[in-house]
Amino acid sequence: MKPGALRSLVLISALLPNLSNAADVSENSWYQAGREAVAKARQQLPPPGRAHNVILFIGDGMGVPTVTAARILAGQQQGQPGEEHVLSFERFPWLALAKTYNTNQQVPDSAGTMTAMVTGVKTGAGILSLDETARRGDVTRVAESRIPTLFEQAEARGLATGLVTTTRVTHATPAALYAHSPDRDWESDTDLPKAAHR
């Protein structure tokens, strides 16, 4: 941390007790809501020991702007201004943001981003669970660029896996859990080029 930033934090910390003594501040609903949120968060301790199950929820295409828009709309539909609304999944005890992108274009697609989430390796658009050396539609590099998915790693350890989806199971997001393909559109044998048939 830069020395200037540290001085600013010390100054803010010194001023906070004086601010909290002011009647208009201590009665302010935003301060009260903030205190309640902090108190509630402190009560949510992680369970002791190792996790027995892991559930990974993926909102396909749900970046921060999309979630914000959904939150506002849901709040407005309930007669509120919108911004103060909380979506159901925002009430989960632990949440995380993931920065996923493709290695070959700025606007990502589901195949490459889900590959990053379930393998830890970034790859190109349209590619499922193959590393960044794979090229879309090129079947010659599948064996060398194949990377294990969370499902494969869990199953190798004797754990059970499963997926639930609101789309077809061959769609890019669920397919990245089990498929290793240089083209997300190869969803059936009839979609494969001649070179991909073995």
Coordinates of N, CA and C in Angstrom, one line a residue:
M1 N 0.8 -1.2 0.0 CA 0.0 0.0 0.0 C 0.9 1.2 0.0
K2 N 0.5 2.2 -0.8 CA 1.3 3.5 -0.8 C 1.2 4.2 0.5
P3 N 2.2 5.0 0.9 CA 2.2 5.8 2.1 C 1.0 6.8 2.2
G4 N 0.7 7.4 1.0 CA -0.4 8.3 1.0 C -1.8 7.7 1.2
A5 N -1.9 6.5 0.7 CA -3.2 5.7 0.9 C -3.3 5.3 2.4
L6 N -2.2 5.0 3.0 CA -2.2 4.6 4.4 C -2.6 5.8 5.2
R7 N -2.0 7.0 4.9 CA -2.4 8.2 5.7 C -3.8 8.5 5.5
S8 N -4.4 8.3 4.3 CA -5.8 8.6 4.1 C -6.7 7.6 5.0
L9 N -6.3 6.4 5.1 CA -7.0 5.4 5.9 C -7.0 5.8 7.4
V10 N -5.8 6.2 7.8 CA -5.7 6.6 9.2 C -6.5 7.9 9.5
L11 N -6.6 8.8 8.6 CA -7.4 10.0 8.7 C -8.9 9.7 8.8
I12 N -9.3 8.8 7.9 CA -10.7 8.4 7.8 C -11.0 7.7 9.1
S13 N -10.2 6.8 9.6 CA -10.4 6.1 10.9 C -10.5 7.0 12.0
A14 N -9.7 8.1 12.0 CA -9.8 9.1 13.1 C -11.0 9.9 13.1
L15 N -11.6 10.1 11.9 CA -12.8 10.9 11.8 C -14.1 10.1 12.1
L16 N -14.0 8.8 11.8 CA -15.2 8.0 12.0 C -15.9 8.1 13.3
P17 N -15.1 8.0 14.5 CA -15.8 8.1 15.7 C -16.5 9.4 15.9
N18 N -16.0 10.5 15.4 CA -16.6 11.8 15.5 C -17.9 11.9 14.6
L19 N -17.9 11.2 13.5 CA -19.1 11.2 12.6 C -20.2 10.4 13.3
S20 N -19.8 9.2 13.9 CA -20.8 8.4 14.4 C -21.5 9.0 15.6
N21 N -20.9 10.0 16.2 CA -21.5 10.7 17.4 C -22.6 11.7 17.0
A22 N -22.5 12.1 15.7 CA -23.5 13.1 15.3 C -24.9 12.4 15.2
A23 N -25.9 13.1 15.7 CA -27.3 12.5 15.8 C -27.8 12.1 14.4
D24 N -27.6 13.0 13.4 CA -28.1 12.7 12.1 C -27.5 11.5 11.4
V25 N -26.2 11.2 11.8 CA -25.5 10.1 11.2 C -25.9 8.8 11.9
S26 N -26.0 8.8 13.2 CA -26.3 7.5 14.0 C -27.7 7.1 13.7
E27 N -28.6 8.0 13.3 CA -30.0 7.6 13.0 C -30.2 7.3 11.5
N28 N -29.2 7.5 10.7 CA -29.3 7.3 9.3 C -29.5 5.9 9.0
S29 N -30.5 5.6 8.1 CA -30.9 4.2 7.8 C -29.8 3.5 7.1
W30 N -29.0 4.2 6.3 CA -27.9 3.6 5.5 C -26.8 3.1 6.5
Y31 N -26.5 3.8 7.5 CA -25.5 3.4 8.5 C -26.1 2.2 9.3
Q32 N -27.3 2.2 9.6 CA -27.9 1.1 10.4 C -27.9 -0.2 9.5
A33 N -28.3 0.0 8.2 CA -28.3 -1.2 7.3 C -26.9 -1.7 7.1
G34 N -25.9 -0.8 7.1 CA -24.5 -1.3 6.9 C -24.1 -2.0 8.1
R35 N -24.4 -1.5 9.3 CA -24.0 -2.2 10.6 C -24.7 -3.6 10.6
E36 N -25.9 -3.7 10.3 CA -26.6 -5.0 10.3 C -26.0 -6.0 9.3
A37 N -25.6 -5.5 8.1 CA -25.0 -6.4 7.1 C -23.7 -6.9 7.6
V38 N -22.9 -6.0 8.2 CA -21.6 -6.5 8.8 C -21.8 -7.5 9.9
A39 N -22.7 -7.2 10.8 CA -23.0 -8.1 11.9 C -23.4 -9.5 11.4
K40 N -24.3 -9.5 10.4 CA -24.8 -10.8 9.8 C -23.6 -11.5 9.1
A41 N -22.8 -10.8 8.4 CA -21.6 -11.4 7.7 C -20.7 -12.1 8.7
R42 N -20.5 -11.4 9.8 CA -19.6 -12.0 10.9 C -20.1 -13.3 11.5
Q43 N -21.4 -13.4 11.4 CA -22.0 -14.7 12.0 C -21.8 -15.9 11.1
Q44 N -21.6 -15.6 9.8 CA -21.5 -16.7 8.8 C -20.1 -17.2 8.7
L45 N -19.8 -18.1 9.6 CA -18.4 -18.7 9.6 C -18.5 -20.0 8.7
P46 N -17.4 -20.3 8.1 CA -17.3 -21.5 7.3 C -17.5 -22.7 8.2
P47 N -18.1 -23.7 7.7 CA -18.2 -25.0 8.5 C -16.9 -25.6 8.7
P48 N -16.7 -26.2 9.9 CA -15.4 -26.9 10.1 C -15.2 -28.1 9.2
G49 N -13.9 -28.4 9.0 CA -13.6 -29.6 8.2 C -13.7 -29.4 6.7
R50 N -13.7 -30.5 6.0 CA -13.7 -30.4 4.5 C -15.1 -30.4 4.0
A51 N -15.3 -29.8 2.8 CA -16.6 -29.8 2.2 C -17.0 -31.2 1.8
H52 N -18.2 -31.6 1.9 CA -18.7 -32.9 1.4 C -19.2 -32.8 0.0
N53 N -19.7 -31.6 -0.3 CA -20.3 -31.4 -1.7 C -20.0 -30.0 -2.1
V54 N -19.9 -29.9 -3.4 CA -19.7 -28.5 -4.0 C -20.7 -28.4 -5.1
I55 N -21.4 -27.2 -5.1 CA -22.4 -26.9 -6.2 C -21.9 -25.6 -6.8
L56 N -21.6 -25.7 -8.1 CA -21.2 -24.5 -8.8 C -22.3 -24.1 -9.7
F57 N -22.9 -22.9 -9.4 CA -23.9 -22.3 -10.2 C -23.3 -21.4 -11.2
I58 N -23.7 -21.6 -12.5 CA -23.2 -20.7 -13.6 C -24.4 -20.0 -14.2
G59 N -24.4 -18.7 -14.1 CA -25.4 -17.9 -14.8 C -24.7 -17.5 -16.2
D60 N -25.0 -18.3 -17.2 CA -24.3 -18.1 -18.5 C -24.6 -16.7 -19.0
G61 N -23.6 -15.9 -19.3 CA -23.7 -14.5 -19.8 C -24.0 -13.5 -18.7
M62 N -23.9 -13.9 -17.4 CA -24.3 -13.0 -16.3 C -23.1 -12.2 -15.8
G63 N -22.7 -11.2 -16.5 CA -21.7 -10.3 -16.0 C -22.3 -9.3 -15.1
V64 N -21.4 -8.5 -14.5 CA -21.9 -7.5 -13.5 C -23.0 -6.6 -14.0
P65 N -22.9 -6.1 -15.2 CA -24.0 -5.2 -15.7 C -25.3 -5.9 -15.9
T66 N -25.3 -7.2 -16.3 CA -26.5 -8.0 -16.4 C -27.2 -8.2 -15.1
V67 N -26.3 -8.6 -14.1 CA -26.9 -8.8 -12.7 C -27.4 -7.5 -12.2
T68 N -26.8 -6.4 -12.4 CA -27.3 -5.1 -11.9 C -28.6 -4.8 -12.6
A69 N -28.7 -5.0 -13.9 CA -30.0 -4.7 -14.5 C -31.1 -5.6 -14.0
A70 N -30.8 -6.9 -13.8 CA -31.8 -7.8 -13.3 C -32.2 -7.4 -11.9
R71 N -31.3 -7.0 -11.0 CA -31.6 -6.5 -9.7 C -32.5 -5.3 -9.7
I72 N -32.2 -4.4 -10.5 CA -33.0 -3.2 -10.6 C -34.4 -3.5 -11.1
L73 N -34.5 -4.3 -12.2 CA -35.8 -4.6 -12.7 C -36.7 -5.4 -11.7
A74 N -36.1 -6.4 -11.0 CA -36.8 -7.2 -10.0 C -37.3 -6.2 -8.9
G75 N -36.5 -5.3 -8.5 CA -36.9 -4.4 -7.5 C -38.0 -3.5 -7.9
Q76 N -37.9 -3.0 -9.2 CA -39.0 -2.1 -9.7 C -40.3 -2.8 -9.9
Q77 N -40.2 -4.1 -10.2 CA -41.4 -4.9 -10.4 C -42.1 -5.1 -9.0
Q78 N -41.4 -4.9 -7.9 CA -42.0 -5.0 -6.6 C -42.3 -3.6 -6.0
G79 N -42.3 -2.6 -6.9 CA -42.6 -1.2 -6.5 C -41.5 -0.4 -5.8
Q80 N -40.3 -0.9 -5.8 CA -39.2 -0.2 -5.2 C -38.4 0.6 -6.3
P81 N -37.5 1.5 -5.9 CA -36.7 2.1 -7.0 C -35.9 1.1 -7.8
G82 N -35.4 0.0 -7.1 CA -34.7 -1.1 -7.8 C -33.3 -1.4 -7.3
E83 N -32.5 -0.4 -7.1 CA -31.1 -0.6 -6.8 C -30.9 -1.3 -5.4
E84 N -31.8 -1.1 -4.5 CA -31.7 -1.6 -3.2 C -32.1 -3.1 -3.1
H85 N -32.7 -3.6 -4.1 CA -33.2 -5.0 -4.2 C -32.0 -6.0 -4.1
V86 N -32.3 -7.1 -3.5 CA -31.3 -8.2 -3.5 C -31.8 -9.4 -4.2
L87 N -31.1 -9.9 -5.2 CA -31.6 -11.2 -5.9 C -31.3 -12.4 -5.0
S88 N -32.1 -13.4 -5.3 CA -32.0 -14.6 -4.4 C -30.6 -15.2 -4.3
F89 N -29.9 -15.3 -5.4 CA -28.5 -15.9 -5.3 C -27.5 -14.9 -4.6
E90 N -27.9 -13.6 -4.5 CA -27.0 -12.7 -3.8 C -27.1 -12.9 -2.3
R91 N -28.0 -13.7 -1.8 CA -28.1 -14.1 -0.4 C -27.4 -15.3 0.0
F92 N -26.7 -16.0 -1.0 CA -25.9 -17.1 -0.6 C -24.8 -16.7 0.3
P93 N -24.4 -17.6 1.2 CA -23.4 -17.2 2.2 C -22.0 -16.8 1.6
W94 N -21.6 -17.5 0.5 CA -20.4 -17.2 -0.1 C -20.6 -17.0 -1.6
L95 N -20.1 -15.9 -2.2 CA -20.2 -15.6 -3.6 C -18.8 -15.3 -4.1
A96 N -18.6 -15.4 -5.4 CA -17.3 -15.0 -6.0 C -17.6 -14.5 -7.4
L97 N -16.7 -13.6 -7.9 CA -16.8 -13.2 -9.3 C -15.6 -13.8 -10.0
A98 N -15.8 -14.3 -11.2 CA -14.7 -14.9 -12.0 C -14.5 -14.0 -13.2
K99 N -13.2 -13.7 -13.5 CA -12.9 -12.9 -14.7 C -12.5 -13.9 -15.7
T100 N -13.4 -14.2 -16.7 CA -13.1 -15.2 -17.7 C -13.1 -14.4 -19.1
Y101 N -12.2 -14.9 -20.0 CA -12.1 -14.3 -21.3 C -11.5 -15.3 -22.3
N102 N -11.6 -15.1 -23.5 CA -11.0 -15.9 -24.5 C -9.6 -15.4 -24.9
T103 N -8.7 -16.3 -25.4 CA -7.4 -15.8 -25.7 C -7.3 -15.2 -27.1
N104 N -8.4 -15.3 -27.9 CA -8.3 -14.8 -29.2 C -9.3 -13.7 -29.6
Q105 N -10.1 -13.2 -28.6 CA -11.0 -12.1 -29.0 C -11.4 -11.5 -27.7
Q106 N -11.9 -10.2 -27.8 CA -12.3 -9.5 -26.6 C -13.6 -9.9 -26.0
V107 N -14.6 -10.1 -26.9 CA -15.9 -10.5 -26.5 C -15.9 -12.0 -26.4
P108 N -16.0 -12.5 -25.2 CA -15.9 -14.0 -25.0 C -17.1 -14.8 -25.4
D109 N -17.0 -16.1 -25.6 CA -18.1 -17.0 -25.8 C -18.1 -18.0 -24.7
S110 N -19.2 -18.7 -24.6 CA -19.5 -19.6 -23.4 C -18.5 -20.8 -23.4
A111 N -18.1 -21.3 -24.6 CA -17.2 -22.4 -24.6 C -15.8 -22.1 -24.0
G112 N -15.2 -21.0 -24.4 CA -13.9 -20.7 -23.9 C -14.0 -20.2 -22.4
T113 N -15.0 -19.5 -22.0 CA -15.1 -19.0 -20.7 C -15.4 -20.2 -19.7
M114 N -16.3 -21.1 -20.1 CA -16.6 -22.2 -19.2 C -15.4 -23.1 -19.1
T115 N -14.7 -23.3 -20.2 CA -13.4 -24.0 -20.2 C -12.5 -23.4 -19.1
A116 N -12.4 -22.1 -19.1 CA -11.5 -21.5 -18.1 C -12.0 -21.8 -16.7
M117 N -13.3 -21.8 -16.5 CA -13.9 -22.0 -15.1 C -13.7 -23.5 -14.7
V118 N -13.8 -24.4 -15.6 CA -13.7 -25.8 -15.1 C -12.4 -26.5 -15.4
T119 N -11.4 -25.8 -16.0 CA -10.1 -26.4 -16.1 C -9.0 -25.5 -15.5
G120 N -9.3 -24.2 -15.4 CA -8.3 -23.3 -14.9 C -7.4 -22.7 -16.0
V121 N -7.7 -23.1 -17.3 CA -6.9 -22.7 -18.4 C -7.7 -21.9 -19.4
K122 N -7.2 -20.8 -19.8 CA -7.9 -20.0 -20.8 C -7.7 -20.6 -22.2
T123 N -8.7 -20.4 -23.1 CA -8.6 -20.9 -24.4 C -9.3 -20.0 -25.4
G124 N -9.3 -20.4 -26.7 CA -10.0 -19.6 -27.7 C -11.5 -19.7 -27.7
A125 N -12.1 -18.8 -28.4 CA -13.6 -18.9 -28.5 C -14.0 -20.1 -29.3
G126 N -15.1 -20.7 -28.8 CA -15.7 -21.9 -29.5 C -15.0 -23.2 -29.2
I127 N -14.0 -23.2 -28.3 CA -13.3 -24.4 -28.0 C -13.6 -24.9 -26.6
L128 N -13.8 -26.2 -26.5 CA -14.2 -26.9 -25.3 C -13.1 -27.7 -24.7
S129 N -12.7 -27.3 -23.5 CA -11.7 -28.0 -22.6 C -10.5 -28.5 -23.4
L130 N -10.0 -27.6 -24.2 CA -8.7 -27.8 -24.9 C -7.9 -26.5 -24.6
D131 N -6.6 -26.5 -24.5 CA -5.8 -25.3 -24.2 C -5.7 -24.4 -25.3
E132 N -5.0 -23.3 -25.1 CA -4.9 -22.2 -26.1 C -4.2 -22.6 -27.4
T133 N -3.5 -23.7 -27.4 CA -2.9 -24.1 -28.7 C -3.9 -24.7 -29.7
A134 N -5.0 -25.1 -29.2 CA -6.1 -25.6 -30.1 C -6.6 -24.5 -31.0
R135 N -7.0 -24.9 -32.2 CA -7.6 -24.0 -33.2 C -9.0 -24.5 -33.5
R136 N -9.9 -23.6 -33.6 CA -11.3 -23.9 -33.8 C -11.4 -24.7 -35.1
G137 N -12.0 -25.9 -35.0 CA -12.3 -26.7 -36.2 C -11.1 -27.6 -36.6
D138 N -10.0 -27.5 -35.9 CA -8.8 -28.3 -36.2 C -8.8 -29.6 -35.3
V139 N -9.0 -30.7 -35.9 CA -9.0 -32.0 -35.1 C -7.6 -32.5 -34.9
T140 N -6.6 -32.0 -35.5 CA -5.3 -32.6 -35.4 C -4.6 -32.4 -34.1
R141 N -5.0 -31.4 -33.3 CA -4.3 -31.0 -32.1 C -5.1 -31.4 -30.8
V142 N -6.2 -32.1 -31.0 CA -7.1 -32.4 -29.8 C -6.3 -33.2 -28.7
A143 N -5.6 -34.2 -29.1 CA -4.9 -35.0 -28.1 C -3.9 -34.2 -27.3
E144 N -3.1 -33.4 -28.0 CA -2.0 -32.6 -27.4 C -2.6 -31.5 -26.5
S145 N -3.7 -30.9 -26.9 CA -4.2 -29.7 -26.2 C -5.3 -30.1 -25.1
R146 N -5.6 -31.3 -25.0 CA -6.6 -31.8 -24.0 C -6.2 -31.4 -22.6
I147 N -7.1 -30.8 -21.8 CA -6.9 -30.5 -20.4 C -8.0 -31.1 -19.5
P148 N -7.7 -31.6 -18.4 CA -8.7 -32.3 -17.5 C -9.7 -31.2 -17.0
T149 N -10.9 -31.6 -16.9 CA -12.0 -30.8 -16.3 C -12.2 -31.1 -14.9
L150 N -12.9 -30.3 -14.2 CA -13.2 -30.5 -12.8 C -13.9 -31.9 -12.6
F151 N -14.8 -32.2 -13.5 CA -15.5 -33.5 -13.4 C -14.5 -34.6 -13.5
E152 N -13.6 -34.6 -14.5 CA -12.6 -35.6 -14.7 C -11.7 -35.7 -13.5
Q153 N -11.3 -34.6 -12.9 CA -10.4 -34.7 -11.8 C -11.1 -35.2 -10.5
A154 N -12.4 -34.8 -10.4 CA -13.2 -35.4 -9.2 C -13.4 -36.9 -9.4
E155 N -13.8 -37.3 -10.6 CA -14.0 -38.7 -10.8 C -12.8 -39.6 -10.7
A156 N -11.6 -39.0 -11.0 CA -10.3 -39.7 -10.8 C -10.1 -40.0 -9.3
R157 N -10.6 -39.1 -8.5 CA -10.5 -39.3 -7.0 C -11.6 -40.1 -6.4
G158 N -12.5 -40.7 -7.3 CA -13.6 -41.5 -6.8 C -14.8 -40.7 -6.3
L159 N -14.9 -39.4 -6.7 CA -16.1 -38.6 -6.3 C -17.1 -38.7 -7.4
A160 N -18.4 -38.5 -7.0 CA -19.5 -38.5 -8.0 C -19.7 -37.1 -8.5
T161 N -20.1 -37.0 -9.8 CA -20.3 -35.7 -10.4 C -21.6 -35.7 -11.1
G162 N -22.1 -34.6 -11.4 CA -23.4 -34.5 -12.2 C -23.6 -33.0 -12.6
L163 N -24.5 -32.9 -13.6 CA -24.8 -31.5 -14.0 C -26.3 -31.4 -14.2
V164 N -26.8 -30.2 -14.0 CA -28.2 -29.9 -14.2 C -28.1 -28.6 -15.1
T165 N -28.9 -28.6 -16.1 CA -28.9 -27.5 -17.1 C -30.3 -27.2 -17.6
T166 N -30.5 -25.9 -17.9 CA -31.8 -25.5 -18.5 C -31.7 -25.4 -20.0
T167 N -30.5 -25.8 -20.5 CA -30.4 -25.9 -22.0 C -30.0 -27.3 -22.3
R168 N -29.8 -27.6 -23.6 CA -29.4 -29.0 -24.0 C -28.0 -29.3 -23.4
V169 N -27.8 -30.5 -23.1 CA -26.6 -30.9 -22.4 C -25.4 -30.8 -23.3
T170 N -25.6 -30.7 -24.6 CA -24.5 -30.6 -25.6 C -24.2 -29.1 -25.8
H171 N -24.9 -28.2 -25.2 CA -24.6 -26.7 -25.4 C -23.3 -26.4 -24.8
A172 N -22.6 -25.4 -25.2 CA -21.2 -25.1 -24.8 C -21.0 -25.1 -23.3
T173 N -21.9 -24.4 -22.5 CA -21.6 -24.3 -21.1 C -21.6 -25.7 -20.4
P174 N -22.6 -26.5 -20.5 CA -22.5 -27.8 -19.8 C -21.5 -28.7 -20.5
A175 N -21.3 -28.6 -21.8 CA -20.4 -29.5 -22.5 C -19.0 -29.4 -22.1
A176 N -18.6 -28.2 -21.7 CA -17.2 -28.0 -21.3 C -16.8 -28.8 -20.1
L177 N -17.8 -29.3 -19.3 CA -17.5 -30.2 -18.2 C -17.1 -31.6 -18.6
Y178 N -17.4 -32.0 -19.8 CA -17.1 -33.4 -20.2 C -16.5 -33.6 -21.6
A179 N -16.7 -32.6 -22.4 CA -16.2 -32.7 -23.8 C -14.9 -32.0 -24.1
H180 N -14.2 -32.6 -25.0 CA -12.9 -32.0 -25.5 C -13.0 -31.8 -27.0
S181 N -13.4 -30.6 -27.4 CA -13.7 -30.5 -28.8 C -13.2 -29.1 -29.3
P182 N -12.7 -29.1 -30.5 CA -12.2 -27.8 -31.1 C -13.3 -27.0 -31.7
D183 N -14.6 -27.4 -31.6 CA -15.7 -26.6 -32.1 C -17.0 -26.9 -31.3
R184 N -17.4 -25.9 -30.6 CA -18.6 -26.0 -29.8 C -19.9 -26.4 -30.5
D185 N -19.9 -26.2 -31.9 CA -21.0 -26.5 -32.7 C -21.1 -28.0 -33.1
W186 N -20.1 -28.8 -32.8 CA -20.1 -30.2 -33.1 C -20.9 -30.9 -32.0
E187 N -22.2 -30.8 -32.0 CA -23.0 -31.3 -31.0 C -23.5 -32.7 -31.3
S188 N -23.4 -33.2 -32.5 CA -23.8 -34.6 -32.8 C -22.9 -35.0 -34.0
D189 N -23.0 -36.3 -34.3 CA -22.1 -36.9 -35.3 C -22.4 -36.2 -36.7
T190 N -23.6 -35.8 -36.9 CA -23.9 -35.2 -38.2 C -23.3 -33.8 -38.3
D191 N -22.9 -33.2 -37.2 CA -22.3 -31.8 -37.2 C -20.8 -31.9 -37.5
L192 N -20.2 -33.1 -37.4 CA -18.8 -33.3 -37.5 C -18.3 -33.3 -38.9
P193 N -17.1 -32.6 -39.2 CA -16.6 -32.7 -40.5 C -16.0 -34.1 -40.7
K194 N -15.7 -34.5 -41.9 CA -15.2 -35.8 -42.2 C -13.9 -36.1 -41.5
A195 N -13.1 -35.1 -41.3 CA -11.8 -35.4 -40.6 C -12.0 -35.7 -39.1
A196 N -13.1 -35.4 -38.6 CA -13.3 -35.7 -37.1 C -13.9 -37.0 -36.9
H197 N -14.4 -37.7 -37.9 CA -14.9 -39.1 -37.8 C -13.7 -40.1 -37.7
R198 N -13.8 -41.0 -36.7 CA -12.7 -41.9 -36.5 C -13.3 -43.3 -36.5

